[in-house]
mmCIF file with all atom_site columns, N, CA and C in Angstrom:
data_model
loop_
_atom_site.group_PDB
_atom_site.id
_atom_site.type_symbol
_atom_site.label_atom_id
_atom_site.label_alt_id
_atom_site.label_comp_id
_atom_site.label_asym_id
_atom_site.label_entity_id
_atom_site.label_seq_id
_atom_site.pdbx_PDB_ins_code
_atom_site.Cartn_x
_atom_site.Cartn_y
_atom_site.Cartn_z
_atom_site.occupancy
_atom_site.B_iso_or_equiv
_atom_site.pdbx_formal_charge
_atom_site.auth_seq_id
_atom_site.auth_comp_id
_atom_site.auth_asym_id
_atom_site.auth_atom_id
_atom_site.pdbx_PDB_model_num
ATOM 1   N N  . GLY A 1 1  ? 24.648 -4.827  -20.119 1.00 49.00 ? 10 GLY A N  1
ATOM 2   C CA . GLY A 1 1  ? 25.320 -5.901  -19.698 1.00 49.00 ? 10 GLY A CA 1
ATOM 3   C C  . GLY A 1 1  ? 25.115 -6.153  -18.279 1.00 49.00 ? 10 GLY A C  1
ATOM 4   N N  . GLY A 1 2  ? 25.603 -7.087  -17.585 1.00 52.00 ? 11 GLY A N  1
ATOM 5   C CA . GLY A 1 2  ? 25.638 -7.661  -16.265 1.00 52.00 ? 11 GLY A CA 1
ATOM 6   C C  . GLY A 1 2  ? 26.315 -6.591  -15.393 1.00 52.00 ? 11 GLY A C  1
ATOM 7   N N  . ASP A 1 3  ? 27.141 -5.811  -15.637 1.00 52.00 ? 12 ASP A N  1
ATOM 8   C CA . ASP A 1 3  ? 28.074 -4.821  -15.143 1.00 52.00 ? 12 ASP A CA 1
ATOM 9   C C  . ASP A 1 3  ? 27.268 -3.424  -14.769 1.00 52.00 ? 12 ASP A C  1
ATOM 10  N N  . ASP A 1 4  ? 26.200 -3.375  -15.609 1.00 59.00 ? 13 ASP A N  1
ATOM 11  C CA . ASP A 1 4  ? 25.490 -2.007  -15.592 1.00 59.00 ? 13 ASP A CA 1
ATOM 12  C C  . ASP A 1 4  ? 25.118 -1.573  -14.025 1.00 59.00 ? 13 ASP A C  1
ATOM 13  N N  . ILE A 1 5  ? 25.162 -0.408  -13.815 1.00 57.00 ? 14 ILE A N  1
ATOM 14  C CA . ILE A 1 5  ? 24.863 0.111   -12.511 1.00 57.00 ? 14 ILE A CA 1
ATOM 15  C C  . ILE A 1 5  ? 23.402 0.393   -12.354 1.00 57.00 ? 14 ILE A C  1
ATOM 16  N N  . ILE A 1 6  ? 22.660 -0.058  -11.545 1.00 64.00 ? 15 ILE A N  1
ATOM 17  C CA . ILE A 1 6  ? 21.135 0.132   -11.330 1.00 64.00 ? 15 ILE A CA 1
ATOM 18  C C  . ILE A 1 6  ? 21.105 1.021   -10.227 1.00 64.00 ? 15 ILE A C  1
ATOM 19  N N  . ALA A 1 7  ? 20.389 2.207   -10.460 1.00 68.00 ? 16 ALA A N  1
ATOM 20  C CA . ALA A 1 7  ? 20.433 3.176   -9.351  1.00 68.00 ? 16 ALA A CA 1
ATOM 21  C C  . ALA A 1 7  ? 19.312 3.222   -8.479  1.00 68.00 ? 16 ALA A C  1
ATOM 22  N N  . GLY A 1 8  ? 18.208 2.958   -9.150  1.00 81.00 ? 17 GLY A N  1
ATOM 23  C CA . GLY A 1 8  ? 16.693 3.007   -8.343  1.00 81.00 ? 17 GLY A CA 1
ATOM 24  C C  . GLY A 1 8  ? 15.980 1.763   -8.749  1.00 81.00 ? 17 GLY A C  1
ATOM 25  N N  . ASN A 1 9  ? 14.670 1.767   -8.073  1.00 87.00 ? 18 ASN A N  1
ATOM 26  C CA . ASN A 1 9  ? 13.884 0.666   -8.333  1.00 87.00 ? 18 ASN A CA 1
ATOM 27  C C  . ASN A 1 9  ? 12.733 1.141   -9.407  1.00 87.00 ? 18 ASN A C  1
ATOM 28  N N  . VAL A 1 10 ? 12.267 0.106   -10.213 1.00 89.00 ? 19 VAL A N  1
ATOM 29  C CA . VAL A 1 10 ? 11.167 0.395   -10.949 1.00 89.00 ? 19 VAL A CA 1
ATOM 30  C C  . VAL A 1 10 ? 9.969  0.682   -10.273 1.00 89.00 ? 19 VAL A C  1
ATOM 31  N N  . SER A 1 11 ? 9.301  1.673   -10.963 1.00 91.00 ? 20 SER A N  1
ATOM 32  C CA . SER A 1 11 ? 7.900  2.236   -10.052 1.00 91.00 ? 20 SER A CA 1
ATOM 33  C C  . SER A 1 11 ? 6.838  2.001   -11.036 1.00 91.00 ? 20 SER A C  1
ATOM 34  N N  . LYS A 1 12 ? 5.841  1.010   -10.889 1.00 92.00 ? 21 LYS A N  1
ATOM 35  C CA . LYS A 1 12 ? 4.800  0.755   -11.742 1.00 92.00 ? 21 LYS A CA 1
ATOM 36  C C  . LYS A 1 12 ? 5.204  0.844   -13.102 1.00 92.00 ? 21 LYS A C  1
ATOM 37  N N  . TYR A 1 13 ? 6.169  -0.018  -13.750 1.00 92.00 ? 22 TYR A N  1
ATOM 38  C CA . TYR A 1 13 ? 6.904  -0.146  -14.977 1.00 92.00 ? 22 TYR A CA 1
ATOM 39  C C  . TYR A 1 13 ? 5.980  -1.068  -15.713 1.00 92.00 ? 22 TYR A C  1
ATOM 40  N N  . ALA A 1 14 ? 5.361  -0.614  -16.809 1.00 94.00 ? 23 ALA A N  1
ATOM 41  C CA . ALA A 1 14 ? 4.575  -1.712  -17.683 1.00 94.00 ? 23 ALA A CA 1
ATOM 42  C C  . ALA A 1 14 ? 5.677  -2.041  -18.733 1.00 94.00 ? 23 ALA A C  1
ATOM 43  N N  . VAL A 1 15 ? 5.853  -3.313  -18.708 1.00 90.00 ? 24 VAL A N  1
ATOM 44  C CA . VAL A 1 15 ? 6.725  -3.779  -19.864 1.00 90.00 ? 24 VAL A CA 1
ATOM 45  C C  . VAL A 1 15 ? 6.083  -4.039  -21.264 1.00 90.00 ? 24 VAL A C  1
ATOM 46  N N  . LEU A 1 16 ? 6.249  -3.390  -22.202 1.00 91.00 ? 25 LEU A N  1
ATOM 47  C CA . LEU A 1 16 ? 5.533  -3.516  -23.333 1.00 91.00 ? 25 LEU A CA 1
ATOM 48  C C  . LEU A 1 16 ? 6.395  -4.094  -24.436 1.00 91.00 ? 25 LEU A C  1
ATOM 49  N N  . PRO A 1 17 ? 5.834  -4.997  -25.392 1.00 88.00 ? 26 PRO A N  1
ATOM 50  C CA . PRO A 1 17 ? 6.507  -5.563  -26.353 1.00 88.00 ? 26 PRO A CA 1
ATOM 51  C C  . PRO A 1 17 ? 7.205  -4.397  -27.447 1.00 88.00 ? 26 PRO A C  1
ATOM 52  N N  . ALA A 1 18 ? 8.344  -4.782  -28.094 1.00 87.00 ? 27 ALA A N  1
ATOM 53  C CA . ALA A 1 18 ? 9.062  -3.689  -28.905 1.00 87.00 ? 27 ALA A CA 1
ATOM 54  C C  . ALA A 1 18 ? 7.884  -3.321  -29.986 1.00 87.00 ? 27 ALA A C  1
ATOM 55  N N  . GLY A 1 19 ? 7.949  -2.093  -30.221 1.00 91.00 ? 28 GLY A N  1
ATOM 56  C CA . GLY A 1 19 ? 7.086  -1.442  -31.310 1.00 91.00 ? 28 GLY A CA 1
ATOM 57  C C  . GLY A 1 19 ? 5.462  -1.234  -30.880 1.00 91.00 ? 28 GLY A C  1
ATOM 58  N N  . TYR A 1 20 ? 5.200  -1.906  -29.791 1.00 92.00 ? 29 TYR A N  1
ATOM 59  C CA . TYR A 1 20 ? 3.825  -1.690  -29.214 1.00 92.00 ? 29 TYR A CA 1
ATOM 60  C C  . TYR A 1 20 ? 3.619  -0.209  -28.944 1.00 92.00 ? 29 TYR A C  1
ATOM 61  N N  . CYS A 1 21 ? 2.486  0.506   -29.345 1.00 91.00 ? 30 CYS A N  1
ATOM 62  C CA . CYS A 1 21 ? 1.986  1.796   -28.809 1.00 91.00 ? 30 CYS A CA 1
ATOM 63  C C  . CYS A 1 21 ? 0.607  1.722   -28.203 1.00 91.00 ? 30 CYS A C  1
ATOM 64  N N  . GLY A 1 22 ? 0.447  2.690   -27.101 1.00 91.00 ? 31 GLY A N  1
ATOM 65  C CA . GLY A 1 22 ? -0.913 2.663   -26.705 1.00 91.00 ? 31 GLY A CA 1
ATOM 66  C C  . GLY A 1 22 ? -0.743 2.249   -25.037 1.00 91.00 ? 31 GLY A C  1
ATOM 67  N N  . GLN A 1 23 ? -2.018 2.140   -24.724 1.00 92.00 ? 32 GLN A N  1
ATOM 68  C CA . GLN A 1 23 ? -2.134 1.698   -23.104 1.00 92.00 ? 32 GLN A CA 1
ATOM 69  C C  . GLN A 1 23 ? -1.839 0.099   -23.103 1.00 92.00 ? 32 GLN A C  1
ATOM 70  N N  . PRO A 1 24 ? -1.257 -0.063  -21.873 1.00 91.00 ? 33 PRO A N  1
ATOM 71  C CA . PRO A 1 24 ? -1.046 -1.761  -21.600 1.00 91.00 ? 33 PRO A CA 1
ATOM 72  C C  . PRO A 1 24 ? -2.437 -2.526  -21.709 1.00 91.00 ? 33 PRO A C  1
ATOM 73  N N  . LYS A 1 25 ? -2.204 -3.494  -22.327 1.00 92.00 ? 34 LYS A N  1
ATOM 74  C CA . LYS A 1 25 ? -3.525 -4.586  -22.341 1.00 92.00 ? 34 LYS A CA 1
ATOM 75  C C  . LYS A 1 25 ? -3.074 -5.547  -21.214 1.00 92.00 ? 34 LYS A C  1
ATOM 76  N N  . LYS A 1 26 ? -4.252 -6.412  -21.058 1.00 93.00 ? 35 LYS A N  1
ATOM 77  C CA . LYS A 1 26 ? -4.026 -7.596  -20.057 1.00 93.00 ? 35 LYS A CA 1
ATOM 78  C C  . LYS A 1 26 ? -2.928 -8.338  -20.603 1.00 93.00 ? 35 LYS A C  1
ATOM 79  N N  . GLY A 1 27 ? -2.024 -8.651  -19.545 1.00 92.00 ? 36 GLY A N  1
ATOM 80  C CA . GLY A 1 27 ? -1.082 -9.482  -20.080 1.00 92.00 ? 36 GLY A CA 1
ATOM 81  C C  . GLY A 1 27 ? 0.426  -8.812  -20.186 1.00 92.00 ? 36 GLY A C  1
ATOM 82  N N  . HIS A 1 28 ? 0.129  -7.498  -20.452 1.00 93.00 ? 37 HIS A N  1
ATOM 83  C CA . HIS A 1 28 ? 1.515  -6.761  -20.561 1.00 93.00 ? 37 HIS A CA 1
ATOM 84  C C  . HIS A 1 28 ? 1.718  -6.329  -19.039 1.00 93.00 ? 37 HIS A C  1
ATOM 85  N N  . LEU A 1 29 ? 2.662  -6.998  -18.346 1.00 95.00 ? 38 LEU A N  1
ATOM 86  C CA . LEU A 1 29 ? 3.060  -7.040  -16.962 1.00 95.00 ? 38 LEU A CA 1
ATOM 87  C C  . LEU A 1 29 ? 3.409  -5.654  -16.521 1.00 95.00 ? 38 LEU A C  1
ATOM 88  N N  . ILE A 1 30 ? 3.011  -5.298  -15.181 1.00 95.00 ? 39 ILE A N  1
ATOM 89  C CA . ILE A 1 30 ? 3.269  -4.093  -14.654 1.00 95.00 ? 39 ILE A CA 1
ATOM 90  C C  . ILE A 1 30 ? 4.171  -4.463  -13.373 1.00 95.00 ? 39 ILE A C  1
ATOM 91  N N  . PHE A 1 31 ? 5.478  -4.051  -13.384 1.00 95.00 ? 40 PHE A N  1
ATOM 92  C CA . PHE A 1 31 ? 6.336  -4.326  -12.210 1.00 95.00 ? 40 PHE A CA 1
ATOM 93  C C  . PHE A 1 31 ? 6.500  -3.213  -11.260 1.00 95.00 ? 40 PHE A C  1
ATOM 94  N N  . ASP A 1 32 ? 6.609  -3.548  -10.048 1.00 94.00 ? 41 ASP A N  1
ATOM 95  C CA . ASP A 1 32 ? 6.614  -2.123  -9.096  1.00 94.00 ? 41 ASP A CA 1
ATOM 96  C C  . ASP A 1 32 ? 7.666  -2.861  -7.880  1.00 94.00 ? 41 ASP A C  1
ATOM 97  N N  . ALA A 1 33 ? 8.703  -1.904  -7.593  1.00 92.00 ? 42 ALA A N  1
ATOM 98  C CA . ALA A 1 33 ? 9.617  -2.186  -6.481  1.00 92.00 ? 42 ALA A CA 1
ATOM 99  C C  . ALA A 1 33 ? 9.726  -0.874  -5.551  1.00 92.00 ? 42 ALA A C  1
ATOM 100 N N  . CYS A 1 34 ? 8.826  0.198   -5.782  1.00 88.00 ? 43 CYS A N  1
ATOM 101 C CA . CYS A 1 34 ? 9.050  1.310   -5.226  1.00 88.00 ? 43 CYS A CA 1
ATOM 102 C C  . CYS A 1 34 ? 8.325  1.391   -3.782  1.00 88.00 ? 43 CYS A C  1
ATOM 103 N N  . PHE A 1 35 ? 8.975  0.534   -2.909  1.00 84.00 ? 44 PHE A N  1
ATOM 104 C CA . PHE A 1 35 ? 8.413  0.546   -1.470  1.00 84.00 ? 44 PHE A CA 1
ATOM 105 C C  . PHE A 1 35 ? 9.611  -0.074  -0.588  1.00 84.00 ? 44 PHE A C  1
ATOM 106 N N  . GLU A 1 36 ? 9.685  0.213   0.650   1.00 80.00 ? 45 GLU A N  1
ATOM 107 C CA . GLU A 1 36 ? 10.730 -0.179  1.404   1.00 80.00 ? 45 GLU A CA 1
ATOM 108 C C  . GLU A 1 36 ? 11.237 -1.599  1.241   1.00 80.00 ? 45 GLU A C  1
ATOM 109 N N  . SER A 1 37 ? 12.450 -1.930  1.044   1.00 82.00 ? 46 SER A N  1
ATOM 110 C CA . SER A 1 37 ? 12.931 -3.111  0.857   1.00 82.00 ? 46 SER A CA 1
ATOM 111 C C  . SER A 1 37 ? 12.738 -3.723  -0.661  1.00 82.00 ? 46 SER A C  1
ATOM 112 N N  . GLY A 1 38 ? 12.073 -2.814  -1.614  1.00 86.00 ? 47 GLY A N  1
ATOM 113 C CA . GLY A 1 38 ? 11.875 -3.237  -3.094  1.00 86.00 ? 47 GLY A CA 1
ATOM 114 C C  . GLY A 1 38 ? 13.387 -3.232  -3.640  1.00 86.00 ? 47 GLY A C  1
ATOM 115 N N  . ASN A 1 39 ? 13.727 -4.192  -4.545  1.00 89.00 ? 48 ASN A N  1
ATOM 116 C CA . ASN A 1 39 ? 15.061 -4.216  -5.079  1.00 89.00 ? 48 ASN A CA 1
ATOM 117 C C  . ASN A 1 39 ? 14.891 -4.434  -6.578  1.00 89.00 ? 48 ASN A C  1
ATOM 118 N N  . LEU A 1 40 ? 13.960 -4.268  -7.371  1.00 91.00 ? 49 LEU A N  1
ATOM 119 C CA . LEU A 1 40 ? 13.901 -4.593  -8.710  1.00 91.00 ? 49 LEU A CA 1
ATOM 120 C C  . LEU A 1 40 ? 14.415 -3.207  -9.442  1.00 91.00 ? 49 LEU A C  1
ATOM 121 N N  . GLY A 1 41 ? 15.745 -3.531  -10.167 1.00 91.00 ? 50 GLY A N  1
ATOM 122 C CA . GLY A 1 41 ? 16.078 -2.233  -10.921 1.00 91.00 ? 50 GLY A CA 1
ATOM 123 C C  . GLY A 1 41 ? 15.769 -2.134  -12.321 1.00 91.00 ? 50 GLY A C  1
ATOM 124 N N  . ARG A 1 42 ? 15.673 -3.156  -12.952 1.00 93.00 ? 51 ARG A N  1
ATOM 125 C CA . ARG A 1 42 ? 15.389 -3.161  -14.544 1.00 93.00 ? 51 ARG A CA 1
ATOM 126 C C  . ARG A 1 42 ? 14.702 -4.377  -14.866 1.00 93.00 ? 51 ARG A C  1
ATOM 127 N N  . VAL A 1 43 ? 13.769 -4.288  -16.039 1.00 94.00 ? 52 VAL A N  1
ATOM 128 C CA . VAL A 1 43 ? 13.003 -5.242  -16.406 1.00 94.00 ? 52 VAL A CA 1
ATOM 129 C C  . VAL A 1 43 ? 13.178 -5.255  -18.087 1.00 94.00 ? 52 VAL A C  1
ATOM 130 N N  . ASP A 1 44 ? 13.602 -6.233  -18.682 1.00 93.00 ? 53 ASP A N  1
ATOM 131 C CA . ASP A 1 44 ? 13.742 -6.372  -20.075 1.00 93.00 ? 53 ASP A CA 1
ATOM 132 C C  . ASP A 1 44 ? 12.617 -7.310  -20.749 1.00 93.00 ? 53 ASP A C  1
ATOM 133 N N  . HIS A 1 45 ? 11.851 -6.963  -21.594 1.00 92.00 ? 54 HIS A N  1
ATOM 134 C CA . HIS A 1 45 ? 10.819 -7.931  -22.282 1.00 92.00 ? 54 HIS A CA 1
ATOM 135 C C  . HIS A 1 45 ? 11.629 -8.709  -23.276 1.00 92.00 ? 54 HIS A C  1
ATOM 136 N N  . ILE A 1 46 ? 11.374 -10.148 -23.093 1.00 93.00 ? 55 ILE A N  1
ATOM 137 C CA . ILE A 1 46 ? 12.062 -11.013 -24.012 1.00 93.00 ? 55 ILE A CA 1
ATOM 138 C C  . ILE A 1 46 ? 10.999 -11.569 -24.805 1.00 93.00 ? 55 ILE A C  1
ATOM 139 N N  . THR A 1 47 ? 9.973  -12.203 -24.322 1.00 89.00 ? 56 THR A N  1
ATOM 140 C CA . THR A 1 47 ? 8.692  -12.719 -24.939 1.00 89.00 ? 56 THR A CA 1
ATOM 141 C C  . THR A 1 47 ? 7.524  -12.454 -24.056 1.00 89.00 ? 56 THR A C  1
ATOM 142 N N  . GLU A 1 48 ? 6.441  -12.994 -24.558 1.00 84.00 ? 57 GLU A N  1
ATOM 143 C CA . GLU A 1 48 ? 5.157  -12.845 -23.718 1.00 84.00 ? 57 GLU A CA 1
ATOM 144 C C  . GLU A 1 48 ? 5.134  -13.439 -22.356 1.00 84.00 ? 57 GLU A C  1
ATOM 145 N N  . PHE A 1 49 ? 6.104  -14.502 -22.484 1.00 88.00 ? 58 PHE A N  1
ATOM 146 C CA . PHE A 1 49 ? 6.282  -15.310 -21.046 1.00 88.00 ? 58 PHE A CA 1
ATOM 147 C C  . PHE A 1 49 ? 7.646  -15.273 -20.590 1.00 88.00 ? 58 PHE A C  1
ATOM 148 N N  . GLU A 1 50 ? 8.517  -14.467 -21.172 1.00 93.00 ? 59 GLU A N  1
ATOM 149 C CA . GLU A 1 50 ? 9.865  -14.464 -20.504 1.00 93.00 ? 59 GLU A CA 1
ATOM 150 C C  . GLU A 1 50 ? 10.383 -12.971 -20.374 1.00 93.00 ? 59 GLU A C  1
ATOM 151 N N  . TYR A 1 51 ? 10.930 -12.670 -19.099 1.00 94.00 ? 60 TYR A N  1
ATOM 152 C CA . TYR A 1 51 ? 11.548 -11.335 -18.975 1.00 94.00 ? 60 TYR A CA 1
ATOM 153 C C  . TYR A 1 51 ? 12.752 -11.487 -18.236 1.00 94.00 ? 60 TYR A C  1
ATOM 154 N N  . ASP A 1 52 ? 13.801 -10.604 -18.458 1.00 95.00 ? 61 ASP A N  1
ATOM 155 C CA . ASP A 1 52 ? 15.078 -10.624 -17.740 1.00 95.00 ? 61 ASP A CA 1
ATOM 156 C C  . ASP A 1 52 ? 14.919 -9.422  -16.690 1.00 95.00 ? 61 ASP A C  1
ATOM 157 N N  . LEU A 1 53 ? 14.939 -9.953  -15.472 1.00 93.00 ? 62 LEU A N  1
ATOM 158 C CA . LEU A 1 53 ? 14.919 -9.044  -14.270 1.00 93.00 ? 62 LEU A CA 1
ATOM 159 C C  . LEU A 1 53 ? 16.161 -8.893  -13.688 1.00 93.00 ? 62 LEU A C  1
ATOM 160 N N  . PHE A 1 54 ? 16.502 -7.580  -13.277 1.00 92.00 ? 63 PHE A N  1
ATOM 161 C CA . PHE A 1 54 ? 17.715 -7.057  -12.829 1.00 92.00 ? 63 PHE A CA 1
ATOM 162 C C  . PHE A 1 54 ? 17.672 -6.584  -11.365 1.00 92.00 ? 63 PHE A C  1
ATOM 163 N N  . ILE A 1 55 ? 18.223 -7.292  -10.410 1.00 89.00 ? 64 ILE A N  1
ATOM 164 C CA . ILE A 1 55 ? 17.952 -7.159  -9.062  1.00 89.00 ? 64 ILE A CA 1
ATOM 165 C C  . ILE A 1 55 ? 19.222 -6.155  -8.535  1.00 89.00 ? 64 ILE A C  1
ATOM 166 N N  . ARG A 1 56 ? 18.656 -5.089  -7.908  1.00 87.00 ? 65 ARG A N  1
ATOM 167 C CA . ARG A 1 56 ? 19.779 -4.089  -7.220  1.00 87.00 ? 65 ARG A CA 1
ATOM 168 C C  . ARG A 1 56 ? 20.578 -4.914  -6.088  1.00 87.00 ? 65 ARG A C  1
ATOM 169 N N  . PRO A 1 57 ? 21.765 -4.584  -5.934  1.00 82.00 ? 66 PRO A N  1
ATOM 170 C CA . PRO A 1 57 ? 22.445 -5.209  -4.907  1.00 82.00 ? 66 PRO A CA 1
ATOM 171 C C  . PRO A 1 57 ? 22.106 -4.771  -3.564  1.00 82.00 ? 66 PRO A C  1
ATOM 172 N N  . ASP A 1 58 ? 22.349 -5.355  -2.379  1.00 76.00 ? 67 ASP A N  1
ATOM 173 C CA . ASP A 1 58 ? 21.983 -5.014  -1.222  1.00 76.00 ? 67 ASP A CA 1
ATOM 174 C C  . ASP A 1 58 ? 22.595 -3.687  -0.637  1.00 76.00 ? 67 ASP A C  1
ATOM 175 N N  . THR A 1 59 ? 22.036 -2.802  -0.135  1.00 72.00 ? 68 THR A N  1
ATOM 176 C CA . THR A 1 59 ? 22.478 -1.675  0.435   1.00 72.00 ? 68 THR A CA 1
ATOM 177 C C  . THR A 1 59 ? 23.782 -1.561  1.188   1.00 72.00 ? 68 THR A C  1
ATOM 178 N N  . CYS A 1 60 ? 23.762 -2.599  2.195   1.00 77.00 ? 69 CYS A N  1
ATOM 179 C CA . CYS A 1 60 ? 24.792 -2.847  3.052   1.00 77.00 ? 69 CYS A CA 1
ATOM 180 C C  . CYS A 1 60 ? 25.864 -3.634  2.558   1.00 77.00 ? 69 CYS A C  1
ATOM 181 N N  . ASN A 1 61 ? 25.708 -4.518  1.574   1.00 77.00 ? 70 ASN A N  1
ATOM 182 C CA . ASN A 1 61 ? 26.683 -5.214  1.056   1.00 77.00 ? 70 ASN A CA 1
ATOM 183 C C  . ASN A 1 61 ? 26.413 -5.515  -0.722  1.00 77.00 ? 70 ASN A C  1
ATOM 184 N N  . PRO A 1 62 ? 27.136 -4.494  -1.333  1.00 76.00 ? 71 PRO A N  1
ATOM 185 C CA . PRO A 1 62 ? 26.970 -4.413  -2.761  1.00 76.00 ? 71 PRO A CA 1
ATOM 186 C C  . PRO A 1 62 ? 27.358 -5.812  -3.438  1.00 76.00 ? 71 PRO A C  1
ATOM 187 N N  . ARG A 1 63 ? 28.088 -6.721  -3.060  1.00 80.00 ? 72 ARG A N  1
ATOM 188 C CA . ARG A 1 63 ? 28.578 -7.879  -3.443  1.00 80.00 ? 72 ARG A CA 1
ATOM 189 C C  . ARG A 1 63 ? 27.388 -8.834  -3.670  1.00 80.00 ? 72 ARG A C  1
ATOM 190 N N  . PHE A 1 64 ? 26.418 -8.643  -2.971  1.00 73.00 ? 73 PHE A N  1
ATOM 191 C CA . PHE A 1 64 ? 25.393 -9.860  -2.847  1.00 73.00 ? 73 PHE A CA 1
ATOM 192 C C  . PHE A 1 64 ? 24.046 -9.312  -3.395  1.00 73.00 ? 73 PHE A C  1
ATOM 193 N N  . ARG A 1 65 ? 23.333 -10.478 -3.991  1.00 74.00 ? 74 ARG A N  1
ATOM 194 C CA . ARG A 1 65 ? 22.005 -10.023 -4.653  1.00 74.00 ? 74 ARG A CA 1
ATOM 195 C C  . ARG A 1 65 ? 21.305 -11.548 -4.141  1.00 74.00 ? 74 ARG A C  1
ATOM 196 N N  . VAL A 1 66 ? 21.037 -11.756 -2.980  1.00 77.00 ? 75 VAL A N  1
ATOM 197 C CA . VAL A 1 66 ? 20.481 -12.934 -2.437  1.00 77.00 ? 75 VAL A CA 1
ATOM 198 C C  . VAL A 1 66 ? 18.955 -13.068 -2.170  1.00 77.00 ? 75 VAL A C  1
ATOM 199 N N  . TRP A 1 67 ? 18.394 -11.853 -2.440  1.00 81.00 ? 76 TRP A N  1
ATOM 200 C CA . TRP A 1 67 ? 16.819 -11.769 -2.144  1.00 81.00 ? 76 TRP A CA 1
ATOM 201 C C  . TRP A 1 67 ? 16.386 -10.940 -3.255  1.00 81.00 ? 76 TRP A C  1
ATOM 202 N N  . PHE A 1 68 ? 14.944 -11.042 -3.386  1.00 86.00 ? 77 PHE A N  1
ATOM 203 C CA . PHE A 1 68 ? 14.282 -10.214 -4.252  1.00 86.00 ? 77 PHE A CA 1
ATOM 204 C C  . PHE A 1 68 ? 12.855 -9.741  -3.664  1.00 86.00 ? 77 PHE A C  1
ATOM 205 N N  . ASN A 1 69 ? 12.412 -8.622  -3.991  1.00 90.00 ? 78 ASN A N  1
ATOM 206 C CA . ASN A 1 69 ? 11.122 -8.188  -3.345  1.00 90.00 ? 78 ASN A CA 1
ATOM 207 C C  . ASN A 1 69 ? 10.566 -7.070  -4.391  1.00 90.00 ? 78 ASN A C  1
ATOM 208 N N  . PHE A 1 70 ? 9.498  -7.440  -5.111  1.00 93.00 ? 79 PHE A N  1
ATOM 209 C CA . PHE A 1 70 ? 8.753  -6.783  -6.097  1.00 93.00 ? 79 PHE A CA 1
ATOM 210 C C  . PHE A 1 70 ? 7.203  -7.127  -6.312  1.00 93.00 ? 79 PHE A C  1
ATOM 211 N N  . THR A 1 71 ? 6.674  -6.498  -7.004  1.00 94.00 ? 80 THR A N  1
ATOM 212 C CA . THR A 1 71 ? 5.131  -6.954  -7.213  1.00 94.00 ? 80 THR A CA 1
ATOM 213 C C  . THR A 1 71 ? 4.998  -7.026  -8.780  1.00 94.00 ? 80 THR A C  1
ATOM 214 N N  . VAL A 1 72 ? 4.015  -7.890  -9.093  1.00 95.00 ? 81 VAL A N  1
ATOM 215 C CA . VAL A 1 72 ? 3.683  -7.847  -10.585 1.00 95.00 ? 81 VAL A CA 1
ATOM 216 C C  . VAL A 1 72 ? 2.173  -7.944  -10.689 1.00 95.00 ? 81 VAL A C  1
ATOM 217 N N  . GLU A 1 73 ? 1.777  -7.055  -11.650 1.00 95.00 ? 82 GLU A N  1
ATOM 218 C CA . GLU A 1 73 ? 0.503  -6.861  -11.851 1.00 95.00 ? 82 GLU A CA 1
ATOM 219 C C  . GLU A 1 73 ? 0.015  -6.886  -13.179 1.00 95.00 ? 82 GLU A C  1
ATOM 220 N N  . ASN A 1 74 ? -1.373 -7.144  -13.689 1.00 95.00 ? 83 ASN A N  1
ATOM 221 C CA . ASN A 1 74 ? -1.808 -7.138  -14.955 1.00 95.00 ? 83 ASN A CA 1
ATOM 222 C C  . ASN A 1 74 ? -1.579 -8.393  -15.571 1.00 95.00 ? 83 ASN A C  1
ATOM 223 N N  . VAL A 1 75 ? -1.745 -9.611  -14.838 1.00 93.00 ? 84 VAL A N  1
ATOM 224 C CA . VAL A 1 75 ? -1.442 -10.735 -15.544 1.00 93.00 ? 84 VAL A CA 1
ATOM 225 C C  . VAL A 1 75 ? -2.679 -11.356 -16.093 1.00 93.00 ? 84 VAL A C  1
ATOM 226 N N  . LYS A 1 76 ? -2.530 -12.186 -17.142 1.00 91.00 ? 85 LYS A N  1
ATOM 227 C CA . LYS A 1 76 ? -3.773 -12.745 -17.754 1.00 91.00 ? 85 LYS A CA 1
ATOM 228 C C  . LYS A 1 76 ? -3.748 -14.231 -17.324 1.00 91.00 ? 85 LYS A C  1
ATOM 229 N N  . GLU A 1 77 ? -4.780 -14.753 -17.452 1.00 89.00 ? 86 GLU A N  1
ATOM 230 C CA . GLU A 1 77 ? -5.012 -16.236 -16.885 1.00 89.00 ? 86 GLU A CA 1
ATOM 231 C C  . GLU A 1 77 ? -3.973 -17.145 -17.188 1.00 89.00 ? 86 GLU A C  1
ATOM 232 N N  . SER A 1 78 ? -3.530 -17.416 -18.644 1.00 84.00 ? 87 SER A N  1
ATOM 233 C CA . SER A 1 78 ? -2.777 -18.306 -18.880 1.00 84.00 ? 87 SER A CA 1
ATOM 234 C C  . SER A 1 78 ? -1.198 -17.960 -18.808 1.00 84.00 ? 87 SER A C  1
ATOM 235 N N  . GLN A 1 79 ? -1.031 -16.875 -18.389 1.00 83.00 ? 88 GLN A N  1
ATOM 236 C CA . GLN A 1 79 ? 0.367  -16.341 -18.321 1.00 83.00 ? 88 GLN A CA 1
ATOM 237 C C  . GLN A 1 79 ? 0.994  -16.693 -16.852 1.00 83.00 ? 88 GLN A C  1
#
């Protein structure tokens, strides 16, 4: 839910479709926020083109989530 506590950043997290086994293929996005000022706490796969991203709150003010900083790799051309 929206009130879940997100403790840390995702680190080279490959988001795979439900039931998929094996190495990520091109188009299986890899999210990373394990660097200074990174704040992506969780990623949920919805469809090939849709993901729910959960941003951690600001360290100095937990009421606000007004910025985001993370990377995405392994995209395919039409994605």
